[in-house]
PDB file of C-alpha atoms in Angstrom:
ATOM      1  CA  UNK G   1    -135.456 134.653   2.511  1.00 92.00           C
ATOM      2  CA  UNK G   2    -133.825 133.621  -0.911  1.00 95.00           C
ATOM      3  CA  UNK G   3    -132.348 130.539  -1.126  1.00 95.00           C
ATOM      4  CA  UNK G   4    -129.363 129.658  -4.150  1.00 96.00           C
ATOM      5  CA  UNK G   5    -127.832 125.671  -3.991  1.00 95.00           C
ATOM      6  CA  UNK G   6    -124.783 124.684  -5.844  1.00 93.00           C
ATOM      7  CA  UNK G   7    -124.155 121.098  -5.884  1.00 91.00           C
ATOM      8  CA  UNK G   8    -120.468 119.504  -7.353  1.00 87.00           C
ATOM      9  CA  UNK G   9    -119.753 116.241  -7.014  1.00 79.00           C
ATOM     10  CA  UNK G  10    -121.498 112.489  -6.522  1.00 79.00           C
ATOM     11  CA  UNK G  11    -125.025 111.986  -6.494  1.00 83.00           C
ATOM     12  CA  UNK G  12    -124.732 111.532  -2.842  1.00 81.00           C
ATOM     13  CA  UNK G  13    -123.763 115.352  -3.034  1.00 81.00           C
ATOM     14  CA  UNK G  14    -126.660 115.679  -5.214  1.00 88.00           C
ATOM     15  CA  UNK G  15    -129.065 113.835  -3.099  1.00 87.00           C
ATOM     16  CA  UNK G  16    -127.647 115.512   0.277  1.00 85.00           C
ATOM     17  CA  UNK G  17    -128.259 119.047  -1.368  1.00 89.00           C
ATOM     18  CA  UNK G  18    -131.456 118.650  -2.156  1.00 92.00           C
ATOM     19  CA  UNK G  19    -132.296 117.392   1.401  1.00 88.00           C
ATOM     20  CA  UNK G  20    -131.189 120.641   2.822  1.00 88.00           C
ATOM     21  CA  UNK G  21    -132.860 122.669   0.131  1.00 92.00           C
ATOM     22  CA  UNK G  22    -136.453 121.026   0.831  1.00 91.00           C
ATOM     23  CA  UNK G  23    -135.785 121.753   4.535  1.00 89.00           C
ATOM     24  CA  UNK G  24    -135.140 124.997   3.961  1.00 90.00           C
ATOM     25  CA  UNK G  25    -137.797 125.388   1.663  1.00 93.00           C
ATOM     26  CA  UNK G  26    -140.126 124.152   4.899  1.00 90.00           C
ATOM     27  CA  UNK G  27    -139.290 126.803   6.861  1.00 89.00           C
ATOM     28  CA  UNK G  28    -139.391 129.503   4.918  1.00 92.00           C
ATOM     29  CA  UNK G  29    -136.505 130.243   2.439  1.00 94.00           C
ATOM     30  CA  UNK G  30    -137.700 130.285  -1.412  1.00 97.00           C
ATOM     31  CA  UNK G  31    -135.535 129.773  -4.440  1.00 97.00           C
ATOM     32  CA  UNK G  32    -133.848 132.684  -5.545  1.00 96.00           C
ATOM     33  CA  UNK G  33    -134.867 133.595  -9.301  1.00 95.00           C
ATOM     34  CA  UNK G  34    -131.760 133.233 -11.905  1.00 89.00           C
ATOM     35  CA  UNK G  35    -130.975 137.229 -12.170  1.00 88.00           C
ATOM     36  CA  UNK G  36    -132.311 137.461  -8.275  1.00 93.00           C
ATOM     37  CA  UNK G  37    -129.555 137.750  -5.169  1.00 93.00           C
ATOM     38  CA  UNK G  38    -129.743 135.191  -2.739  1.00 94.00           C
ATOM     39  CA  UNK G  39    -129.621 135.740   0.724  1.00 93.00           C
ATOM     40  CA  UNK G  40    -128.536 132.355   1.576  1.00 91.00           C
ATOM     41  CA  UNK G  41    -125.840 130.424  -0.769  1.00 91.00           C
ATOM     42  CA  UNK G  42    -125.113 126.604   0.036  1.00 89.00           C
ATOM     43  CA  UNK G  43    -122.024 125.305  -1.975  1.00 87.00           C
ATOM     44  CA  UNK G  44    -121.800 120.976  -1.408  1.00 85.00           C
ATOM     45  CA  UNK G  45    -118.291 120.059  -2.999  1.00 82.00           C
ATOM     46  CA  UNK G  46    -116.353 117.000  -3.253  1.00 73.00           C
ATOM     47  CA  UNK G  47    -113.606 117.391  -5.174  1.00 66.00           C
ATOM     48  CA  UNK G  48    -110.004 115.148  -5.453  1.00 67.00           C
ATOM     49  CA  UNK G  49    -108.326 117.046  -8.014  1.00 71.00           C
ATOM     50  CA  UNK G  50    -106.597 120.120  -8.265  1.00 74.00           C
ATOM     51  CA  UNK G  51    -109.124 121.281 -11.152  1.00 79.00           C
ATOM     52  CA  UNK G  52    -112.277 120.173  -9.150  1.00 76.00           C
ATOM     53  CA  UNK G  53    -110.231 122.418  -6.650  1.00 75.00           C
ATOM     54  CA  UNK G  54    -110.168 124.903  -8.640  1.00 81.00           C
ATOM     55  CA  UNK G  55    -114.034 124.602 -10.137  1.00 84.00           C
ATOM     56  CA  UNK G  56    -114.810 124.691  -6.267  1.00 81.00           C
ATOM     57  CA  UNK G  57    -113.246 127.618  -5.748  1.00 80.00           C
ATOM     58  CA  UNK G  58    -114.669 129.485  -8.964  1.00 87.00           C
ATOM     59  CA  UNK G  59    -118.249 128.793  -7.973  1.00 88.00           C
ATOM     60  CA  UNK G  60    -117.530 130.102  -4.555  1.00 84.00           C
ATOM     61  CA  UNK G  61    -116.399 133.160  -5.339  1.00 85.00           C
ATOM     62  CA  UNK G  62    -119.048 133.829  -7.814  1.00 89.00           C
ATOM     63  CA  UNK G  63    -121.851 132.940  -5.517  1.00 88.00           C
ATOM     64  CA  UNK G  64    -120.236 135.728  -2.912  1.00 86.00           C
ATOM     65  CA  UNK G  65    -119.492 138.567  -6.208  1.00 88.00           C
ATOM     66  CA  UNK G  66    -123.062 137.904  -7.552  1.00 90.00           C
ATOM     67  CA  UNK G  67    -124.855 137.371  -4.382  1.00 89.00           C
ATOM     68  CA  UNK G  68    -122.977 140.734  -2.195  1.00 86.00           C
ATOM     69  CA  UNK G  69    -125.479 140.222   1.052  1.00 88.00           C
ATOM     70  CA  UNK G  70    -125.778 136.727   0.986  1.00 87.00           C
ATOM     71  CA  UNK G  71    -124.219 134.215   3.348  1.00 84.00           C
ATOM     72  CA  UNK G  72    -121.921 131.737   1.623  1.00 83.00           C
ATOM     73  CA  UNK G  73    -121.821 128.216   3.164  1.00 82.00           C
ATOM     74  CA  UNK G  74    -119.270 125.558   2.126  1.00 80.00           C
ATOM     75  CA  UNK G  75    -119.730 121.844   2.688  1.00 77.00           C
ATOM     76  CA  UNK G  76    -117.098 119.389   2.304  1.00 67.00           C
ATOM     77  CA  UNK G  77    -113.898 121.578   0.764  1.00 53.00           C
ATOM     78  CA  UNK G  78    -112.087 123.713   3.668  1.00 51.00           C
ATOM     79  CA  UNK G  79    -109.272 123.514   1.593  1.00 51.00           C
ATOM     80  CA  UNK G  80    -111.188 125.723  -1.674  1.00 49.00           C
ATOM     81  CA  UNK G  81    -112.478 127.720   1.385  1.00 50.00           C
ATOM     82  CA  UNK G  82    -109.315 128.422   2.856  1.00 52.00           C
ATOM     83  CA  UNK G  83    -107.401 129.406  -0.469  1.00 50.00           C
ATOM     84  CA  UNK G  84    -109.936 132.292  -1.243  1.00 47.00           C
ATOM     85  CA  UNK G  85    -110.031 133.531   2.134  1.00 52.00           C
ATOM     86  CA  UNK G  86    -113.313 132.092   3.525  1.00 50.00           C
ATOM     87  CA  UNK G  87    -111.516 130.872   7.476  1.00 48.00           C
ATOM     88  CA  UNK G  88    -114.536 131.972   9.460  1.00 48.00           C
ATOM     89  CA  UNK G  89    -115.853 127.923  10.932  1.00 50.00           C
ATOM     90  CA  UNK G  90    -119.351 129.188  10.920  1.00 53.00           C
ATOM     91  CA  UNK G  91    -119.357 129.274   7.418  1.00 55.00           C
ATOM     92  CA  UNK G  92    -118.067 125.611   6.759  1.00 57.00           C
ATOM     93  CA  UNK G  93    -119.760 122.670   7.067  1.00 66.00           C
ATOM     94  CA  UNK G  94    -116.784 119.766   7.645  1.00 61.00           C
ATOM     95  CA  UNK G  95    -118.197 116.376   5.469  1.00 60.00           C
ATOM     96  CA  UNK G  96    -119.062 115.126   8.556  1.00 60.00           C
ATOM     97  CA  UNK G  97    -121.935 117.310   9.685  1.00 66.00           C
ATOM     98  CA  UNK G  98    -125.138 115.666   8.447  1.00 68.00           C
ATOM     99  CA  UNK G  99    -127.493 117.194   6.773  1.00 65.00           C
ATOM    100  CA  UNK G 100    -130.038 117.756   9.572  1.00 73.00           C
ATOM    101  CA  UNK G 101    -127.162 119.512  11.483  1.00 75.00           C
ATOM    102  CA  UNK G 102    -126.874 121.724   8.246  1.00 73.00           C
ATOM    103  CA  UNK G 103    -130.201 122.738   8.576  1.00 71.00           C
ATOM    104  CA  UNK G 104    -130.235 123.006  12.640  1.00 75.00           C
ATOM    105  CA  UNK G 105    -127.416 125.870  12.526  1.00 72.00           C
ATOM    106  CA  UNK G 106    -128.965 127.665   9.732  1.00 72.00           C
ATOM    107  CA  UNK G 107    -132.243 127.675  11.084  1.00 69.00           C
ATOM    108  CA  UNK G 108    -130.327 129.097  14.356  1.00 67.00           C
ATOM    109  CA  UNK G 109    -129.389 132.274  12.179  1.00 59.00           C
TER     110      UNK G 109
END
């Protein structure tokens, strides 16, 4: 499985991304090549402004145009989720769910 990370925000966003992504990377998933579809997308936002909103919400929705098959997960924004029509709960991950939970319900999949 192909594995595509998009990390905006702190370097705790930065660190916590890169946690996931080496877990995944132990069980299985690879990185996805630049011009390669991903079958797994992780998004970690943390945004306070309307235009970090808005960069949240751009990077989303190119992640799901570029990567058709792939499953999109959010971390942190429901509200950038929300406003471009993402509402299914198994595909955000509130800023409270640590990162081993992360990796616990996509290893489930």
């Amino acid at each position: 499985m192909k594995l595509r990370t998009v990390t905006l925000g702190c370097k705790v966003n930065q660190y916590e991304t890169e946690y996931v992504r080496e877990g995944l990377l132990g069980i299985g998933y690879r990185d996805a090549a630049e011009d390669d579809p991903a079958d797994l997308c992780i998004v970690n936002t943390c945004t306070v402004t309307a235009e970090g909103d808005a960069k949240s919400r751009q990077v989303i929705r190119r992640l799901a145009r570029e990567n058709p098959a792939s499953k999109v997960y959010v971390r942190n924004k429901v509200r950038a989720c929300r406003a471009i029509g993402i509402h299914s709960e198994e595909h955000l991950f509130p800023e409270s769910a640590s990162c081993d939970e992360i990796l616990r319900r996509i290893e489930a999949l």
